[in-house]
CSV table of C-alpha atoms and ligand atoms in Angstrom, one decimal:
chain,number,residue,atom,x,y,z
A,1,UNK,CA,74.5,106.8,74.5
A,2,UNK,CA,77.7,108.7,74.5
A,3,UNK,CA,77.5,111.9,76.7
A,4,UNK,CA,80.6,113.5,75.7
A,5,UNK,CA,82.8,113.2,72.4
A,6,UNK,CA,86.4,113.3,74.3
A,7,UNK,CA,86.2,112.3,78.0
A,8,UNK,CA,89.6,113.7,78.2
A,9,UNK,CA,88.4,117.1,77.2
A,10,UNK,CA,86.8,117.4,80.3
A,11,UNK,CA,87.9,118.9,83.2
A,12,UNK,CA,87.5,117.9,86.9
A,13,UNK,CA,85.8,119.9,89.8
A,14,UNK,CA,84.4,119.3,93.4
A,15,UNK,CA,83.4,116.4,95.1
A,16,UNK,CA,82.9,112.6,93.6
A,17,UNK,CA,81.3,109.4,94.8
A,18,UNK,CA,84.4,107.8,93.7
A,19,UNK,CA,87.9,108.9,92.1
A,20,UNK,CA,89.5,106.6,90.2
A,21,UNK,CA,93.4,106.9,90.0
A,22,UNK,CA,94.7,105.3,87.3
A,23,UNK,CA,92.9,104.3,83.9
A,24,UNK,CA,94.5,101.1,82.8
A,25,UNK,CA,92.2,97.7,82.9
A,26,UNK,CA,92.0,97.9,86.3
A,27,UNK,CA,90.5,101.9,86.6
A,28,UNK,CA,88.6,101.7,83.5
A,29,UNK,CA,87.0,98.2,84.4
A,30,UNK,CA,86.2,99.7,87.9
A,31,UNK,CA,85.2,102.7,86.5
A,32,UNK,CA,82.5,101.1,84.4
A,33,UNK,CA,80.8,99.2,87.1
A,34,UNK,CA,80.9,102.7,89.5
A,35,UNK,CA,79.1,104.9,86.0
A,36,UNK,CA,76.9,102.2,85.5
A,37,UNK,CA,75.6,102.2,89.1
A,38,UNK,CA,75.1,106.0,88.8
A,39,UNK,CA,78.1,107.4,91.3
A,40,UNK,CA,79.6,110.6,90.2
A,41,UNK,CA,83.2,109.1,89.1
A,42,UNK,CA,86.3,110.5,87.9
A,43,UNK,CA,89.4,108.9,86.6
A,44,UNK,CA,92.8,110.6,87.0
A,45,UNK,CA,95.1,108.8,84.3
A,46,UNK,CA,98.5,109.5,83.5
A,47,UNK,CA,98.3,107.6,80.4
A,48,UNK,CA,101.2,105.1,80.6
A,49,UNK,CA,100.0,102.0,80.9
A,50,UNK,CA,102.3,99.0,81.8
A,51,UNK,CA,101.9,97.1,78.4
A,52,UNK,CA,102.6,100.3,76.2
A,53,UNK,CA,105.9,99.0,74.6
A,54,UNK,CA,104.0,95.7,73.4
A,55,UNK,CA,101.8,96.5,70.3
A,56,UNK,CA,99.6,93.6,71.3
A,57,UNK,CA,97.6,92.1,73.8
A,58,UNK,CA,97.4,88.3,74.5
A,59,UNK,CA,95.4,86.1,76.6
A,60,UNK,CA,92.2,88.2,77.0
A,61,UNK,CA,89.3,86.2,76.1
A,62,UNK,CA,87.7,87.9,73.1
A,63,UNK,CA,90.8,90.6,72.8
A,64,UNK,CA,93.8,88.3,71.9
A,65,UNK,CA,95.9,90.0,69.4
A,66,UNK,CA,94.5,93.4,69.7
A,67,UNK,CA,96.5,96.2,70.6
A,68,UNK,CA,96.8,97.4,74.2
A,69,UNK,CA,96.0,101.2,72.9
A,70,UNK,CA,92.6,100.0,71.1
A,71,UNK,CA,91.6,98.2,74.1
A,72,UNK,CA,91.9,100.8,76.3
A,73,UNK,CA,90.6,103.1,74.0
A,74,UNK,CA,87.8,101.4,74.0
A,75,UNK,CA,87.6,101.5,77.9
A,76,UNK,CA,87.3,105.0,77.4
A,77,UNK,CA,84.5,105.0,75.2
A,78,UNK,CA,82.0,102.7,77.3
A,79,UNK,CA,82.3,105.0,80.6
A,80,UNK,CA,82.1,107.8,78.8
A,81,UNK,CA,78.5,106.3,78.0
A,82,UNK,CA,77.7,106.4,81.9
A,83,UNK,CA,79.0,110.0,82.6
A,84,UNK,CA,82.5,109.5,84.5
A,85,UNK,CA,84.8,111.6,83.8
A,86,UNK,CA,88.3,111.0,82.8
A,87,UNK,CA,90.9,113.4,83.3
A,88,UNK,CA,94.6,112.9,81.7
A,89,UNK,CA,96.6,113.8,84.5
A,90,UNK,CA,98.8,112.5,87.7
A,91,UNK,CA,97.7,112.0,90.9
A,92,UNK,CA,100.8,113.4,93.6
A,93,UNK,CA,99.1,113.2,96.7
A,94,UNK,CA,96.2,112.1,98.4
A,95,UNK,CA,94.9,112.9,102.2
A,96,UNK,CA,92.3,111.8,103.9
A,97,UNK,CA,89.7,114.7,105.8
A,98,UNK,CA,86.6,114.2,107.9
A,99,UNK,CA,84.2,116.5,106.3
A,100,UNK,CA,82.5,116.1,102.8
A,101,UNK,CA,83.2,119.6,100.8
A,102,UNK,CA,81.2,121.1,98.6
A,103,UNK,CA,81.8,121.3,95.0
A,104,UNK,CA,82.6,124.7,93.6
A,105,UNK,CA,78.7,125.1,92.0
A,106,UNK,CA,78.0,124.9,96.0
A,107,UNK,CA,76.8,120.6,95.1
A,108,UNK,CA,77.2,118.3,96.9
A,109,UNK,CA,78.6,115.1,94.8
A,110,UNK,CA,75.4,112.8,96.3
A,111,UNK,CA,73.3,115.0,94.8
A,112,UNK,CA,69.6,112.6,95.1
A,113,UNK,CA,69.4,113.1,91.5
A,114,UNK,CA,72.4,111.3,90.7
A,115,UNK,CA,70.3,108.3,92.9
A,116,UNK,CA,72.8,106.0,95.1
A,117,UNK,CA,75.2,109.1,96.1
A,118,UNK,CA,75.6,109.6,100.3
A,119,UNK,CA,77.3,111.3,103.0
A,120,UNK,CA,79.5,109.1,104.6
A,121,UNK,CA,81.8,111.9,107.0
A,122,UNK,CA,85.0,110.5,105.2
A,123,UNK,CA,86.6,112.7,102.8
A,124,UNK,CA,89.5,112.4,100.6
A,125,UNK,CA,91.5,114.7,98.9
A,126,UNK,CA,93.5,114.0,96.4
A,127,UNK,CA,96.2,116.8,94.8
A,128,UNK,CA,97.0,116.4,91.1
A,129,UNK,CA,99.8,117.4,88.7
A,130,UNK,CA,98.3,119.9,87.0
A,131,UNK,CA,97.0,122.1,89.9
A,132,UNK,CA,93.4,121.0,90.8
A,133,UNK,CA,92.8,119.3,94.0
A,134,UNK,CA,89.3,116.6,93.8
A,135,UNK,CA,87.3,115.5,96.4
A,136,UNK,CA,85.7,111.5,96.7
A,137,UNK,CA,84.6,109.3,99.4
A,138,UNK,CA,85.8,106.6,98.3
A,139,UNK,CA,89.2,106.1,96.4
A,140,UNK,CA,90.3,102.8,93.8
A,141,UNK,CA,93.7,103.5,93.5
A,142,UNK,CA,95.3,101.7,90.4
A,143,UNK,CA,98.0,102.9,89.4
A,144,UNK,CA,99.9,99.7,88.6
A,145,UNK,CA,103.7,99.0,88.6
A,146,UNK,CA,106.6,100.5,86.7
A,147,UNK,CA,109.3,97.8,84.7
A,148,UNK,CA,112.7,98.7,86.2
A,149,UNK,CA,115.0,97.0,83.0
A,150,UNK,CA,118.4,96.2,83.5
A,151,UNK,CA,121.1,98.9,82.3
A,152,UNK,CA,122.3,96.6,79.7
A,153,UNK,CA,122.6,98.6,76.1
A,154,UNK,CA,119.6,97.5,73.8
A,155,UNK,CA,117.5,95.9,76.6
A,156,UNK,CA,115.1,99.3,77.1
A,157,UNK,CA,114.8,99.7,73.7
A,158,UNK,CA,113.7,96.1,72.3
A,159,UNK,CA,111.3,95.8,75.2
A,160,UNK,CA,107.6,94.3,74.3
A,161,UNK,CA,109.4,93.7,70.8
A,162,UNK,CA,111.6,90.6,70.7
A,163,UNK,CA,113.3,91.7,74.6
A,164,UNK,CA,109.9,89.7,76.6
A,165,UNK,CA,109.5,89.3,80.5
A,166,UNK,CA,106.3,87.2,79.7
A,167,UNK,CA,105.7,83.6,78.2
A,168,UNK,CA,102.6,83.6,78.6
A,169,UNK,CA,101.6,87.7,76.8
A,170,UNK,CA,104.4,86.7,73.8
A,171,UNK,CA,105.7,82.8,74.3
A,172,UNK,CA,102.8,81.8,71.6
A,173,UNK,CA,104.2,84.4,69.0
A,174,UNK,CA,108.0,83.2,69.3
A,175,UNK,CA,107.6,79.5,69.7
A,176,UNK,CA,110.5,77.5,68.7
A,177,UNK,CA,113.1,80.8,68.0
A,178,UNK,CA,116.1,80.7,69.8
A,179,UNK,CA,115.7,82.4,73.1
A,180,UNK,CA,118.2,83.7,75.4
A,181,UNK,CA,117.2,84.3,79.2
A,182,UNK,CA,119.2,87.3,80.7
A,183,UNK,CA,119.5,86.8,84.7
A,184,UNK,CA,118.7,89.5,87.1
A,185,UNK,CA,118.3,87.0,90.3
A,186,UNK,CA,118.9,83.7,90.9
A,187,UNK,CA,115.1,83.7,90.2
A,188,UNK,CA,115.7,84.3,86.4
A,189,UNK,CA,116.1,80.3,86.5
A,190,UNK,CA,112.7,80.3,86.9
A,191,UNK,CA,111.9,82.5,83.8
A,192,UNK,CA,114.3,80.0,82.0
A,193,UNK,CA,112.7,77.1,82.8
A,194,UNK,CA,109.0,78.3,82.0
A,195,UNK,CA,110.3,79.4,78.7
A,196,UNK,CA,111.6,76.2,77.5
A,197,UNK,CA,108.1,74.5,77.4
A,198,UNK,CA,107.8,77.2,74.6
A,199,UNK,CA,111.1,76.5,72.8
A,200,UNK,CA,113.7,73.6,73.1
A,201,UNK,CA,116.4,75.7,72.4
A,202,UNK,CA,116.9,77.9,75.6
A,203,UNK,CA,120.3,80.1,76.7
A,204,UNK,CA,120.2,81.3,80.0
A,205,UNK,CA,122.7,84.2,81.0
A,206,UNK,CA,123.9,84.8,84.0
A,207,UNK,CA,125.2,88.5,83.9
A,208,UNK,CA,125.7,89.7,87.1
A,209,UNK,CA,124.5,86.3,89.0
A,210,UNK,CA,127.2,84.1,90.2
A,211,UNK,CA,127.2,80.3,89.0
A,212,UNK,CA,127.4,79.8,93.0
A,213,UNK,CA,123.8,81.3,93.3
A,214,UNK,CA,122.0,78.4,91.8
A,215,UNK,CA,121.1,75.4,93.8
A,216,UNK,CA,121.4,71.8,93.3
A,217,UNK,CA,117.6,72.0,92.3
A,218,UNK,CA,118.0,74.9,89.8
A,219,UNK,CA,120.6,72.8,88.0
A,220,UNK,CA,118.8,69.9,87.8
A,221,UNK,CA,115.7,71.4,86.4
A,222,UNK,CA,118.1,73.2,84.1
A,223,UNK,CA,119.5,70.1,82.9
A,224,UNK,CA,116.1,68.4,82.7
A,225,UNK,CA,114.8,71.4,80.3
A,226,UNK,CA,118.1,71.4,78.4
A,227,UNK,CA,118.8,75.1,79.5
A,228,UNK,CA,122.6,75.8,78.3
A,229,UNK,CA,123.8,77.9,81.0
A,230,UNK,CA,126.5,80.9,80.0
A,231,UNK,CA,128.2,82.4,83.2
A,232,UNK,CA,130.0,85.8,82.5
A,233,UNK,CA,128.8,89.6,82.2
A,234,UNK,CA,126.1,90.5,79.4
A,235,UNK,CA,127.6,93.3,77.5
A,236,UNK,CA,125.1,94.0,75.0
A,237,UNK,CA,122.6,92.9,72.1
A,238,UNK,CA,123.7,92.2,68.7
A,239,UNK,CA,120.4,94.3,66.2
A,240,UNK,CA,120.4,94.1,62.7
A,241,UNK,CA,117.8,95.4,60.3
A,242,UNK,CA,116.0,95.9,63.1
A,243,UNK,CA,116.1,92.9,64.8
A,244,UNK,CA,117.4,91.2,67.6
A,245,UNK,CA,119.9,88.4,66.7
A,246,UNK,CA,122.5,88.2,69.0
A,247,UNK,CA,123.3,88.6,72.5
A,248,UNK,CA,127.4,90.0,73.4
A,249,UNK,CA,129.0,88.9,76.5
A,250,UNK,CA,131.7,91.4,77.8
A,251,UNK,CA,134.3,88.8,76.7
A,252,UNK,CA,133.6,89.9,73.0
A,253,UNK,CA,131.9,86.2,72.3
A,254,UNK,CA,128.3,86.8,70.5
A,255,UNK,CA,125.5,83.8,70.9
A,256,UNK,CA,123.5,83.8,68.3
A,257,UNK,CA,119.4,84.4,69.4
A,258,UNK,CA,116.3,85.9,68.0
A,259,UNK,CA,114.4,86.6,71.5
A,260,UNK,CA,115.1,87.2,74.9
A,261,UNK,CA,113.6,86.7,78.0
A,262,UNK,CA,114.4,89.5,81.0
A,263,UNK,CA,112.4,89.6,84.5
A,264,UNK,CA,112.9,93.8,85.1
A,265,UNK,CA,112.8,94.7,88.7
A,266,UNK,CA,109.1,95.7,89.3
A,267,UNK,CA,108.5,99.1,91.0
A,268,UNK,CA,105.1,99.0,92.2
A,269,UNK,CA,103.7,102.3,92.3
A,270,UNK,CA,102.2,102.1,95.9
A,271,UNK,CA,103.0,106.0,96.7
A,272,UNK,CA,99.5,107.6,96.7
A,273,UNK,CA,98.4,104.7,99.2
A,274,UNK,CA,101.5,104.5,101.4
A,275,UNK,CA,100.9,108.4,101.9
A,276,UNK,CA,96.9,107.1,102.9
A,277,UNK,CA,98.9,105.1,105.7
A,278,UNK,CA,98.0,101.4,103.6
A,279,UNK,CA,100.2,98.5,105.1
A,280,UNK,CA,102.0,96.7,102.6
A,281,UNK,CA,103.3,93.3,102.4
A,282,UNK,CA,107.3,92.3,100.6
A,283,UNK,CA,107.2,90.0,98.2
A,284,UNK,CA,110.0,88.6,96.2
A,285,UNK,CA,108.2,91.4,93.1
A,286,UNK,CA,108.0,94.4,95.6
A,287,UNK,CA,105.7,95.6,98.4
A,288,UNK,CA,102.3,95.6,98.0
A,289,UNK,CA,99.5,96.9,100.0
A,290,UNK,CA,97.8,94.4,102.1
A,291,UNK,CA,94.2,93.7,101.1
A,292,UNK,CA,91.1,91.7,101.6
A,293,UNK,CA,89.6,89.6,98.8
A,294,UNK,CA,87.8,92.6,97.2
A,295,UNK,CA,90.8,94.3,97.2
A,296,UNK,CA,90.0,96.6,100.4
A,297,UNK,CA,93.2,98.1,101.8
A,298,UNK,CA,93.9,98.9,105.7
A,299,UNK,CA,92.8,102.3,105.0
A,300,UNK,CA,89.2,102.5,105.1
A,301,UNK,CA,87.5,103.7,101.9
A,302,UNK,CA,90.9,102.9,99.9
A,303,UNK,CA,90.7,99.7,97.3
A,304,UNK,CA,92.9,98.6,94.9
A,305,UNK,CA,93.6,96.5,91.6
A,306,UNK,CA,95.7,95.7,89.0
A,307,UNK,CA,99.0,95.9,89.3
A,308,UNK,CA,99.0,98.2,92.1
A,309,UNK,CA,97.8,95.0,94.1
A,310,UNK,CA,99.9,92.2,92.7
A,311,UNK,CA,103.0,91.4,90.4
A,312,UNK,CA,101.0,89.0,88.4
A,313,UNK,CA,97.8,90.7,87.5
A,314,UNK,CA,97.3,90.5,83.8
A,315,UNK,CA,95.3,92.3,81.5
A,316,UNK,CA,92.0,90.1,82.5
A,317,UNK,CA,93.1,90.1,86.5
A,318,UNK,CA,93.1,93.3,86.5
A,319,UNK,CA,89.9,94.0,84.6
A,320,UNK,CA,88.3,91.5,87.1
A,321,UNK,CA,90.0,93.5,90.7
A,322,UNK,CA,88.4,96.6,88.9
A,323,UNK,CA,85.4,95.4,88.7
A,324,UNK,CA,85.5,93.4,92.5
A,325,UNK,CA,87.1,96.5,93.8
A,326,UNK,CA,83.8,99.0,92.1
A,327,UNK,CA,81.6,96.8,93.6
A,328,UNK,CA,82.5,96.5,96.9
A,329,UNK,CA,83.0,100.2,96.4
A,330,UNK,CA,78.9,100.5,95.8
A,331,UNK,CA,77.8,98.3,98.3
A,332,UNK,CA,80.2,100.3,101.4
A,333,UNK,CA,78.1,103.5,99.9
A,334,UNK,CA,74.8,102.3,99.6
A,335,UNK,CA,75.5,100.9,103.2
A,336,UNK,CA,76.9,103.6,104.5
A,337,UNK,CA,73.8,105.7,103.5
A,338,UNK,CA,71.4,103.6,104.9
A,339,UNK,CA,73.1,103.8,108.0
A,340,UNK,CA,73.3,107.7,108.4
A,341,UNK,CA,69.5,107.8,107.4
A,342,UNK,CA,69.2,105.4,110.4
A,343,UNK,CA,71.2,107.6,112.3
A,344,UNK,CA,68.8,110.2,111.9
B,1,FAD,C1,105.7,94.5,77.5
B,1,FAD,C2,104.5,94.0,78.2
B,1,FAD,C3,103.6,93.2,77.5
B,1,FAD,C4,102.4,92.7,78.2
B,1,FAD,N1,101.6,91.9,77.5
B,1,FAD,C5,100.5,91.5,78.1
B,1,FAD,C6,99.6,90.6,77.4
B,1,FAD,O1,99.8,90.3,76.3
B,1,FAD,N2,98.5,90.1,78.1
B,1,FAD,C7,98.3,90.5,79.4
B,1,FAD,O2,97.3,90.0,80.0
B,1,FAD,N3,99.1,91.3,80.1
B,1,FAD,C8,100.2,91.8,79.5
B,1,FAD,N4,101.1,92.6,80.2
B,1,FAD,C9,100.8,92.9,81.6
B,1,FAD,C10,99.8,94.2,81.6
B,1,FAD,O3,100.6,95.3,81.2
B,1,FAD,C11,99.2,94.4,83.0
B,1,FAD,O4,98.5,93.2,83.3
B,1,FAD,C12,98.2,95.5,82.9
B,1,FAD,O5,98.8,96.7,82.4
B,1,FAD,C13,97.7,95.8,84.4
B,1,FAD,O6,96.7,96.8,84.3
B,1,FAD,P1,96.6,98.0,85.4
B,1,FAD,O7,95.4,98.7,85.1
B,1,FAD,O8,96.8,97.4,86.8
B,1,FAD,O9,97.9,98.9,85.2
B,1,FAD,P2,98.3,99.7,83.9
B,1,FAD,O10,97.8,99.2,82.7
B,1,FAD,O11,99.8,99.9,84.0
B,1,FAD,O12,97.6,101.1,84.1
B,1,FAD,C14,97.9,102.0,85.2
B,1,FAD,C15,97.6,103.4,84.8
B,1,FAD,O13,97.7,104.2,85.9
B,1,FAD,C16,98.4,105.4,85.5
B,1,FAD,N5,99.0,106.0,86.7
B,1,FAD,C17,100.0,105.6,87.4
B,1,FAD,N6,100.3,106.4,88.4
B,1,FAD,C18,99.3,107.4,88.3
B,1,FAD,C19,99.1,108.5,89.1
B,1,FAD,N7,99.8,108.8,90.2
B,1,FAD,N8,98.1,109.4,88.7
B,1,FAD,C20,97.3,109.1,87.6
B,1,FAD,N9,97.5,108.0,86.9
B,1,FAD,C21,98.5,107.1,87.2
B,1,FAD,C22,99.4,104.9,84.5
B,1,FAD,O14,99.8,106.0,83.7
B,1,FAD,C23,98.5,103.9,83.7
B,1,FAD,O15,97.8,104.6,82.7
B,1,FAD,C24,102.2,93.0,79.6
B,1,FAD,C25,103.2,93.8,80.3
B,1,FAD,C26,104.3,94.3,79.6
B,1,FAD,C27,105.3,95.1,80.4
């Protein structure tokens, strides 16, 4: 039964079990699990989820096709039927306190009539955007990771339309075209080389990467895939009618392709945990927090999912951390009660 009409019509105050931050798959799925086992949760969402530019979603088992907007929309709708609140605005900070404040009705967020809520002694504040400061004992930070494209004219705007960083969200829908493969690293060989199970007819770019960059392996595979390799800068994209069918090296010469492949820099957006004091790990796609298997940071009382957690958390990853990340999330509070009521 839905509670409310507009979850976003409602505005946060006092203290939570849990706050969300973030409400892409990975919030909303966590969010969900946390409603459903009665904890007073809120989710802080900026509203710009990763996938926006695509206007469909791949690969989700019983959502392939559908667009990224209806699914999250969707989201929305079932927590709304377990009363957590959503919130569009952005987390900026977040601290972490000892003491458990009281809501500004004078509640306390484990009210017993809300059933599994407790008093832990950890607090965390955490400051948003618009003014309010909210309270939780537990955070799921998932905020997910920002696609840093390169500066080359057209690139930004065709992204999620016929400019793809993913084979496996959009190879299916542009089998067989021509693709080009625009280099940002040496590790764009990669990309190419994935691709071209997806179409036999593969260009790979190499911009700003020098021909000296690629190894004796990488140019073997290449060869093996029949990846035609085109050293010199990228100077643009060639759009007619609305669609891609060129791309323009600075030399004024114009290969003719319907698609391309571009691995943006990812930027993940770690700064609400960093400021917690989380320990992150580099990876070749950015540094991520380091986590255990129910995605658990070094912080106590600090999970994470999604994107936030990993470079290559899709749509049904993230889902899944959400929900791992919520349940672990119950247990450490239900625990942690029991343990203060043994306590005395
Ligand atoms: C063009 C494109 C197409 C894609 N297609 C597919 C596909 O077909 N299939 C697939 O499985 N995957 C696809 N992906 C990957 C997919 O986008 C991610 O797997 C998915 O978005 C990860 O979910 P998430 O919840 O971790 O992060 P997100 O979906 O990015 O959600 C994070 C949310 O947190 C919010 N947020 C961030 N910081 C704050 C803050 N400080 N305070 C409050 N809110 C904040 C953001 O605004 C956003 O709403 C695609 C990605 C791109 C770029």
């Amino acid at each position: 039964m839905t509670r409310y009409k507009d979850p976003f019509e409602k505005q946060p105050s006092g203290t939570y079990d849990v706050v969300v931050v973030g409400g892409g798959a990975a919030g909303l799925s966590a969010a969900l699990v946390l409603g459903r086992s009665r904890l007073r949760t809120l989710v802080v969402d900026a509203g710009e989820p990763r996938n926006a530019p695509s206007d469909h979603m791949q690969g989700y088992l019983t959502r392939d096709g559908m667009p990224p907007a209806e699914f999250l929309a969707l989201g929305r709708k079932e927590i709304a039927r377990y009363g957590v609140e959503l919130v569009r605005d952005r987390a900026v900070d977040a601290t972490r306190g000892v003491d458990t404040p009281r809501s500004d009705d004078g509640t306390r967020g484990d009210d017993a009539a809300r059933g599994a809520g407790v008093a832990t002694g950890e607090d965390f504040a955490v400051a948003l955007a618009g003014g309010r400061t909210v309270h939780a004992r537990r955070l799921i930070v998932t905020t997910g990771l920002r696609d840093e494209l390169p500066a080359v004219p057209g690139v930004a705007e065709r992204y999620g339309r016929d400019v793809l960083h993913c084979p496996f969200c959009h190879g299916w829908e542009v089998r067989d075209e021509r693709f080009g493969v625009l280099a940002t690293s040496a590790l764009s060989v990669h990309q190419a080389l994935m691709v071209s199970h997806w179409s036999d007819d593969v260009t790979l770019f190499l911009d700003t990467v020098a021909e000296d960059e690629l190894s004796d392996e990488d140019l073997r595979r290449l060869a093996a895939a029949r990846v035609k390799v085109v050293p010199g800068a990228v100077a643009g994209l060639r759009v007619e009618d609305d669609r891609l069918t060129g791309v323009r090296l600075a030399d004024g010469t114009v290969h003719d392709r319907s698609v391309v492949f571009v691995a943006p820099r990812a930027v993940p957006q770690t700064g609400l945990m960093e400021r917690l004091g989380a320990e992150l790990r580099e990876t070749p796609f950015g540094a991520y927090p380091v986590v255990d298997p129910t995605g658990l940071t070094t912080v106590p009382g600090v999970w994470t999912a999604g994107n936030a957690m990993g470079f290559a958390e899709q749509v049904v990853h993230a889902a899944s951390g959400g929900y791992r990340a919520a349940s672990a999330v119950v247990g450490d509070l239900i625990m942690s009660r029991l343990d203060a009521a043994v306590a005395g």
